[in-house]
Amino acid sequence: MSLYEICAPCLFGLESVLSHEVSVIGGQDVRVTDGRVLFRGDESVVAKANLWLRCAERVCIVLGSFEAKSFEELFVRVGEIALEDFIGRKDAFPVTGWSLKSGLHSVPDCQSIIKKAVVKRLEKAYGLSWFEETGPVHQLRFSILRDVVTLMLDTSGEGLHKRGYRAKSVIAPLKETLAAGIADLARVMQDDTVYDPMCGSGTLLIESALRAFNIAPGVRRKFVGEKWGLIPQAVWQNERKAAMEAVRKGAGFKGHGADLDAQAVSLTLENAAKAGVGKKITALKRDIGEFSASGGKSMILCNPPYGERMLEVKQAEELYKKMGKAFAGQSCCIISPHEQFEAFFGRKADKRRKLYNGMIKCQLFMYFR
């Protein structure tokens, strides 16, 4: 089997969580940089990464990395990569990417140059002057940071946050990968009870359940890499079968959600059923002031309205005060961008963790009994 250099990008703040996940699936030479984890692995590791990485946004094979300060240099260096080892004569190979703090700052121009360089290389490799691109999509992604170009092949297709269970959502939903990271940082275990008194689409509860039952987040969806010949179908089939066999069916996890919005309650139950954990999650229409937790080991995970998308800031601050009273004496992890959250909540967090919800810089405020 071939050994690949693999890149798994993630939301800022989740790099350490993701690097641990990569080590668990057998990734070698794991390296962490801002917003991504790099590692090495064979075909089975590529398949495992797509199936198992809860916090990764996608899984890409690194085709090459080099410095380029001019379009000519970019064209030449891309043309030196053995792209024919990955892209067939009929395959589609669109190009997308980004550039930051680099001389080559025009993304459309970089896309055009890279596309031309790929075509030139494949023309020579296949003896063709025109490519129909009717075969499976091989999405090429590039990043240019401080004049260092990295060219990658996306094996995932749709972002890995699209697990397949959330076709609909409420306003300002929490991304699945971030919810999974919060569940990890909260150390949700297989027999825990998790509460979300403002459950929205149920994402925090569902991701907690998937973790507790050791259900691979990608086991119910397909990946673009499965359509290629690069990674044998048997590898994907074997890893998917292994993932299904790894489910902890005897876990005692329970999830309880509540929301003022009846539609949110319905969505939570619907999404939980699609995710295969519907029997382990309940949801009710209820105000935060009515919250109560049963005895035993439990944790509150919560993504309250920020005052930037759904409520005015003052309304959000009043809500934080109510939460502080309702959650008294409970272990909880609450994500919020409000710099004075602790003051309104009424308690200083035992631990804080900087996370990003999309482009919004937040803190995960962690309280322990």
mmCIF file of N, CA and C in Angstrom, residues 68-71 99-106 110 144 146-147:
data_model
loop_
_atom_site.group_PDB
_atom_site.id
_atom_site.type_symbol
_atom_site.label_atom_id
_atom_site.label_comp_id
_atom_site.label_asym_id
_atom_site.label_seq_id
_atom_site.Cartn_x
_atom_site.Cartn_y
_atom_site.Cartn_z
ATOM 1 N N ALA A 68 6.521 29.533 -4.060
ATOM 2 C CA ALA A 68 6.310 30.162 -5.366
ATOM 3 C C ALA A 68 5.997 31.639 -5.154
ATOM 4 N N LYS A 69 6.787 32.490 -5.792
ATOM 5 C CA LYS A 69 6.592 33.932 -5.649
ATOM 6 C C LYS A 69 6.133 34.585 -6.950
ATOM 7 N N SER A 70 6.027 33.789 -8.006
ATOM 8 C CA SER A 70 5.550 34.313 -9.291
ATOM 9 C C SER A 70 4.633 33.281 -9.933
ATOM 10 N N PHE A 71 3.820 33.745 -10.883
ATOM 11 C CA PHE A 71 2.928 32.824 -11.581
ATOM 12 C C PHE A 71 3.721 31.813 -12.404
ATOM 13 N N SER A 99 -5.478 32.164 -0.741
ATOM 14 C CA SER A 99 -4.148 32.721 -0.600
ATOM 15 C C SER A 99 -4.154 33.764 0.519
ATOM 16 N N LEU A 100 -3.127 33.740 1.357
ATOM 17 C CA LEU A 100 -3.049 34.658 2.495
ATOM 18 C C LEU A 100 -1.600 35.070 2.725
ATOM 19 N N LYS A 101 -1.392 36.361 2.847
ATOM 20 C CA LYS A 101 -0.067 36.918 3.144
ATOM 21 C C LYS A 101 0.973 36.465 2.118
ATOM 22 N N SER A 102 0.576 36.443 0.854
ATOM 23 C CA SER A 102 1.452 35.971 -0.215
ATOM 24 C C SER A 102 1.447 36.948 -1.386
ATOM 25 N N GLY A 103 2.544 36.928 -2.161
ATOM 26 C CA GLY A 103 2.628 37.750 -3.359
ATOM 27 C C GLY A 103 1.596 37.343 -4.378
ATOM 28 N N LEU A 104 1.307 36.062 -4.456
ATOM 29 C CA LEU A 104 0.274 35.551 -5.367
ATOM 30 C C LEU A 104 -1.069 35.630 -4.648
ATOM 31 N N HIS A 105 -1.623 36.837 -4.603
ATOM 32 C CA HIS A 105 -2.809 37.064 -3.789
ATOM 33 C C HIS A 105 -4.117 36.938 -4.557
ATOM 34 N N SER A 106 -4.061 36.912 -5.895
ATOM 35 C CA SER A 106 -5.291 36.789 -6.685
ATOM 36 C C SER A 106 -5.679 35.318 -6.812
ATOM 37 N N CYS A 110 -4.578 32.395 -9.570
ATOM 38 C CA CYS A 110 -3.895 31.176 -9.110
ATOM 39 C C CYS A 110 -4.640 29.929 -9.569
ATOM 40 N N ILE A 144 -2.131 28.906 -0.243
ATOM 41 C CA ILE A 144 -0.882 29.660 -0.384
ATOM 42 C C ILE A 144 -0.751 30.542 0.845
ATOM 43 N N ARG A 146 2.063 32.735 2.974
ATOM 44 C CA ARG A 146 3.414 33.308 2.992
ATOM 45 C C ARG A 146 4.276 32.716 1.870
ATOM 46 N N ASP A 147 3.683 32.622 0.693
ATOM 47 C CA ASP A 147 4.344 32.177 -0.543
ATOM 48 C C ASP A 147 4.623 30.676 -0.589
#
